Structure formats: structure tokens, C-alpha cells
Amino acid sequence: APAHQPITSSRKLVLLGESAVGKSSLVLQFVKGQFDDYRESTIGAAFLTQTVPVKDGNFVKFEIWDTAGQERYKSLAPMYYRSAHAAVVVYDITSAASLLKARAWISELQRQADPSIVVCLAGNKLDLADSQRQVSTEEAQKFADEEGLMFREVSAKSAEGVEDMFKAIADRMPIDS
Ligand code: GDP
């Protein structure tokens, strides 16, 4: 048991990426342990929280902002991510175009977000890797390394890698004192 009162640090996390790459599904899997094949993209919960244990008995409480499909209709306001402590930039491993969109998001974050933001590039739909993969692990890993980003391949459907990714992000969040 910790020798001190546990500290819970609230941290804003945003998900960015092309429509239908699985942003809402990743949030749903992380927060509720659920996956829904037929969920309407635009009915994503706009705001959810999930608390994750980190070192020394402390906790990070993620305040997760999903775009809830807004990227389909208009460009997202920078206010959405400007105050974020962490960003998960999602692409779909079965769509090369979605990696291009992820690259554009990362450029935008580098120009507009807080320089201390923790960014994770996430290749989703890993469950489809055998039959439909278009983006190799090596290509995405190389890009992430060049840009100094975390990188994970995940599946919101099978849950593979999802909790591990959010925990790894939490471990990089500064803790309030
Ligand atoms: P968003 O628009 O980026 O929030 O994407 P959604 O979460 O709405 O997902 C778009 C579609 O992809 C939905 O039909 C999901 O069921 C599907 N999907 C999301 N994640 C996965 C995954 O990991 N594997 C597979 N096979 N389908 C997924």
C-alpha cells in the first residue's frame, strides 16, 4: 500500500483520425469493455472518463473526448485538442489512406497543440491483419520513430492491445503533487 494518500491526476485525452477508423470503438472498448459492430458512428459518447492505476499507488483519470463523428461534417476546432495532455491518432491498418490522414493530424498537433502533449499513433483493426492489411507494422513504426511518437497496433473488436496502450499513455502523464 502507498505510504501516502493516492493522488488522482485528471488528464484530457483526445482521439483523432479519419472517420470510421474506430475511434469511438476504442473508447468504448477501453471504458466499458464492449464492442458493437453496428454502432452508429455519430452516436459516440462525446465525453467519458476512465481511471487507470499508475506507479506509486497513484491514478490518472482520463477525460476522454471523442469527436463523435464531427470530423465528417466540419474540420475540428483546434480548441478540441489544444488543451489536451494526450492524443491518440488512429488509423485503420486496412486503409493506407487513413495513415495519410493520421500523418496530417500529427502535423497539425505539432503546429497547434501543447509541446508537452503525449501522442500515440494507433493502428486499429488488427483483427483484420491476416486478410486485409494495407499498412505494414514496419512502415508505421518507422514513421512513429521519426516523429518521436508512441506506437501501438490494436483491435477495438478483439480488445488486443487496447488497455495496454492507454496504460502506457497514463504512465507518461505527469502526476500532480
Ligand atoms: P470512428 O468514426 O473513428 O469513431 O469509428 P467507429 O468506432 O464508429 O468504427 C467504424 C466502424 O469500424 C464500425 O463499423 C466499427 O464496428 C468498426 N470497427 C471499429 N474498430 C474495429 C476493429 O478493431 N476491428 C474491426 N473489424 N472493426 C472495427
Short mmCIF file of C-alpha atoms and ligand atoms in Angstrom, two decimals:
data_model
loop_
_atom_site.label_atom_id
_atom_site.label_comp_id
_atom_site.label_asym_id
_atom_site.label_seq_id
_atom_site.Cartn_x
_atom_site.Cartn_y
_atom_site.Cartn_z
CA ALA A 1 0.00 0.00 0.00
CA PRO A 2 1.23 3.50 -0.73
CA ALA A 3 2.72 5.41 2.20
CA HIS A 4 0.77 8.49 1.19
CA GLN A 5 -2.73 9.38 0.08
CA PRO A 6 -3.15 8.30 -3.54
CA ILE A 7 -3.12 11.19 -5.97
CA THR A 8 -5.56 11.21 -8.88
CA SER A 9 -4.46 13.45 -11.74
CA SER A 10 -7.11 14.38 -14.31
CA ARG A 11 -5.77 14.37 -17.84
CA LYS A 12 -7.57 15.31 -21.04
CA LEU A 13 -7.18 12.76 -23.82
CA VAL A 14 -8.46 13.22 -27.37
CA LEU A 15 -8.83 10.78 -30.24
CA LEU A 16 -8.14 12.00 -33.75
CA GLY A 17 -8.21 10.32 -37.14
CA GLU A 18 -10.24 9.70 -40.23
CA SER A 19 -13.89 8.82 -39.90
CA ALA A 20 -14.59 5.09 -39.34
CA VAL A 21 -11.06 4.11 -38.26
CA GLY A 22 -12.56 3.08 -34.91
CA LYS A 23 -12.03 6.00 -32.54
CA SER A 24 -15.36 5.61 -30.75
CA SER A 25 -14.95 1.84 -30.70
CA LEU A 26 -11.55 2.13 -28.99
CA VAL A 27 -13.04 4.38 -26.32
CA LEU A 28 -15.97 2.01 -25.82
CA GLN A 29 -13.62 -0.98 -25.51
CA PHE A 30 -11.33 0.82 -23.06
CA VAL A 31 -14.05 2.31 -20.85
CA LYS A 32 -16.77 -0.36 -20.99
CA GLY A 33 -15.07 -3.48 -22.36
CA GLN A 34 -17.62 -3.62 -25.17
CA PHE A 35 -17.57 -3.73 -28.95
CA ASP A 36 -20.55 -3.17 -31.21
CA ASP A 37 -20.31 -3.93 -34.94
CA TYR A 38 -23.38 -1.91 -35.77
CA ARG A 39 -22.98 1.13 -33.61
CA GLU A 40 -23.76 4.36 -35.41
CA SER A 41 -20.59 6.35 -35.85
CA THR A 42 -22.19 9.62 -34.90
CA ILE A 43 -23.75 8.36 -31.67
CA GLY A 44 -20.46 8.02 -29.86
CA ALA A 45 -20.44 9.31 -26.34
CA ALA A 46 -18.77 12.69 -26.56
CA PHE A 47 -17.19 12.54 -23.13
CA LEU A 48 -16.24 9.59 -20.95
CA THR A 49 -13.84 9.12 -18.06
CA GLN A 50 -11.70 6.15 -17.10
CA THR A 51 -9.26 5.93 -14.20
CA VAL A 52 -6.04 3.98 -14.57
CA PRO A 53 -3.54 2.99 -11.84
CA VAL A 54 -0.01 4.26 -12.37
CA LYS A 55 3.18 3.93 -10.34
CA ASP A 56 3.46 4.67 -6.62
CA GLY A 57 -0.20 3.88 -5.98
CA ASN A 58 -1.41 6.93 -7.86
CA PHE A 59 -4.06 7.23 -10.55
CA VAL A 60 -4.58 9.02 -13.82
CA LYS A 61 -8.19 9.88 -14.57
CA PHE A 62 -8.58 10.22 -18.33
CA GLU A 63 -11.21 12.63 -19.51
CA ILE A 64 -11.74 11.28 -22.98
CA TRP A 65 -13.08 13.46 -25.73
CA ASP A 66 -14.35 11.60 -28.73
CA THR A 67 -15.03 13.63 -31.85
CA ALA A 68 -18.37 11.79 -32.15
CA GLY A 69 -18.20 11.91 -35.94
CA GLN A 70 -17.82 15.68 -36.14
CA GLU A 71 -14.83 15.30 -38.45
CA ARG A 72 -17.26 14.21 -41.14
CA TYR A 73 -19.04 17.50 -41.25
CA LYS A 74 -16.52 20.18 -40.47
CA SER A 75 -12.90 20.50 -39.55
CA LEU A 76 -12.46 20.10 -35.85
CA ALA A 77 -11.86 23.24 -33.89
CA PRO A 78 -8.33 23.40 -32.51
CA MET A 79 -9.91 24.07 -29.11
CA TYR A 80 -10.78 20.39 -29.09
CA TYR A 81 -7.15 19.33 -28.80
CA ARG A 82 -5.27 22.47 -27.81
CA SER A 83 -5.58 21.83 -24.07
CA ALA A 84 -5.14 18.05 -24.38
CA HIS A 85 -2.47 16.24 -22.36
CA ALA A 86 -2.60 13.19 -24.61
CA ALA A 87 -3.76 12.38 -28.12
CA VAL A 88 -4.37 9.02 -29.75
CA VAL A 89 -4.10 9.45 -33.50
CA VAL A 90 -5.88 6.48 -35.01
CA TYR A 91 -5.59 4.92 -38.45
CA ASP A 92 -7.03 1.67 -39.78
CA ILE A 93 -4.40 -0.92 -40.77
CA THR A 94 -6.66 -1.94 -43.70
CA SER A 95 -6.61 1.60 -45.15
CA ALA A 96 -3.46 3.26 -46.47
CA ALA A 97 -5.45 6.49 -46.89
CA SER A 98 -6.21 6.55 -43.19
CA LEU A 99 -2.48 6.58 -42.39
CA LEU A 100 -2.08 9.64 -44.62
CA LYS A 101 -4.85 11.32 -42.65
CA ALA A 102 -3.13 10.34 -39.39
CA ARG A 103 0.09 11.94 -40.67
CA ALA A 104 -1.84 15.16 -41.34
CA TRP A 105 -3.28 15.11 -37.83
CA ILE A 106 0.16 14.66 -36.35
CA SER A 107 1.47 17.67 -38.32
CA GLU A 108 -1.44 19.71 -37.05
CA LEU A 109 -0.77 18.66 -33.45
CA GLN A 110 2.89 19.57 -33.85
CA ARG A 111 1.86 23.05 -35.00
CA GLN A 112 -1.07 23.71 -32.68
CA ALA A 113 -1.04 21.52 -29.57
CA ASP A 114 0.88 21.98 -26.35
CA PRO A 115 4.51 20.87 -26.94
CA SER A 116 4.30 18.56 -23.91
CA ILE A 117 1.37 16.58 -25.32
CA VAL A 118 1.90 12.79 -25.37
CA VAL A 119 0.93 11.41 -28.77
CA CYS A 120 0.31 7.76 -29.59
CA LEU A 121 -0.10 6.57 -33.17
CA ALA A 122 -2.60 3.69 -33.08
CA GLY A 123 -3.15 1.25 -35.94
CA ASN A 124 -6.63 -0.16 -35.28
CA LYS A 125 -8.48 -3.23 -36.66
CA LEU A 126 -5.56 -5.57 -36.00
CA ASP A 127 -8.07 -8.44 -36.06
CA LEU A 128 -8.24 -7.94 -39.86
CA ALA A 129 -4.45 -8.13 -40.35
CA ASP A 130 -4.35 -11.57 -41.99
CA SER A 131 -6.92 -10.85 -44.69
CA GLN A 132 -6.96 -7.10 -45.31
CA ARG A 133 -3.81 -5.39 -44.06
CA GLN A 134 -2.64 -2.42 -46.20
CA VAL A 135 -0.26 -0.73 -43.77
CA SER A 136 2.74 -2.73 -42.54
CA THR A 137 3.81 -2.59 -38.93
CA GLU A 138 7.30 -1.57 -40.08
CA GLU A 139 6.09 1.43 -42.08
CA ALA A 140 4.02 2.81 -39.21
CA GLN A 141 6.71 2.08 -36.61
CA LYS A 142 9.31 3.89 -38.73
CA PHE A 143 7.07 6.93 -39.06
CA ALA A 144 6.34 6.96 -35.32
CA ASP A 145 10.05 6.68 -34.51
CA GLU A 146 10.90 9.56 -36.86
CA GLU A 147 8.29 11.76 -35.21
CA GLY A 148 9.04 10.64 -31.65
CA LEU A 149 5.59 9.16 -31.07
CA MET A 150 4.40 6.15 -29.15
CA PHE A 151 3.08 3.44 -31.46
CA ARG A 152 0.70 0.54 -30.93
CA GLU A 153 -1.32 -1.80 -33.13
CA VAL A 154 -4.68 -2.56 -31.53
CA SER A 155 -8.12 -4.01 -32.12
CA ALA A 156 -11.20 -2.42 -30.62
CA LYS A 157 -13.03 -5.58 -31.69
CA SER A 158 -10.86 -8.25 -30.06
CA ALA A 159 -9.58 -5.81 -27.38
CA GLU A 160 -5.98 -6.77 -28.24
CA GLY A 161 -3.57 -4.08 -27.08
CA VAL A 162 -6.24 -1.56 -26.08
CA GLU A 163 -5.84 -1.48 -22.32
CA ASP A 164 -2.08 -1.78 -22.65
CA MET A 165 -2.00 1.28 -24.91
CA PHE A 166 -3.99 3.51 -22.56
CA LYS A 167 -1.95 2.30 -19.57
CA ALA A 168 1.29 3.10 -21.39
CA ILE A 169 -0.05 6.61 -22.08
CA ALA A 170 -1.08 7.02 -18.43
CA ASP A 171 2.43 6.03 -17.36
CA ARG A 172 3.78 9.00 -19.32
CA MET A 173 1.44 11.55 -17.75
CA PRO A 174 2.96 13.84 -15.12
CA ILE A 175 1.37 13.32 -11.69
CA ASP A 176 0.10 16.28 -9.67
CA SER A 177 1.97 16.81 -6.42
P1 GDP B 1 -14.94 6.36 -35.74
O1 GDP B 1 -15.78 7.04 -36.79
O2 GDP B 1 -13.47 6.56 -35.98
O3 GDP B 1 -15.34 6.70 -34.33
O4 GDP B 1 -15.15 4.77 -35.95
P2 GDP B 1 -16.19 3.79 -35.22
O5 GDP B 1 -15.73 3.48 -33.84
O6 GDP B 1 -17.57 4.32 -35.38
O7 GDP B 1 -15.98 2.47 -36.11
C1 GDP B 1 -16.24 2.48 -37.50
C2 GDP B 1 -16.57 1.06 -37.97
O8 GDP B 1 -15.43 0.23 -37.82
C3 GDP B 1 -17.68 0.41 -37.15
O9 GDP B 1 -18.46 -0.38 -38.04
C4 GDP B 1 -16.95 -0.47 -36.18
O10 GDP B 1 -17.72 -1.56 -35.78
C5 GDP B 1 -15.73 -0.89 -37.00
N1 GDP B 1 -14.56 -1.15 -36.14
C6 GDP B 1 -14.05 -0.33 -35.19
N2 GDP B 1 -12.98 -0.89 -34.62
C7 GDP B 1 -12.80 -2.09 -35.22
C8 GDP B 1 -11.83 -3.15 -35.06
O11 GDP B 1 -10.91 -3.12 -34.24
N3 GDP B 1 -11.97 -4.23 -35.90
C9 GDP B 1 -12.97 -4.33 -36.82
N4 GDP B 1 -13.01 -5.42 -37.56
N5 GDP B 1 -13.88 -3.35 -36.98
C10 GDP B 1 -13.80 -2.25 -36.20
#
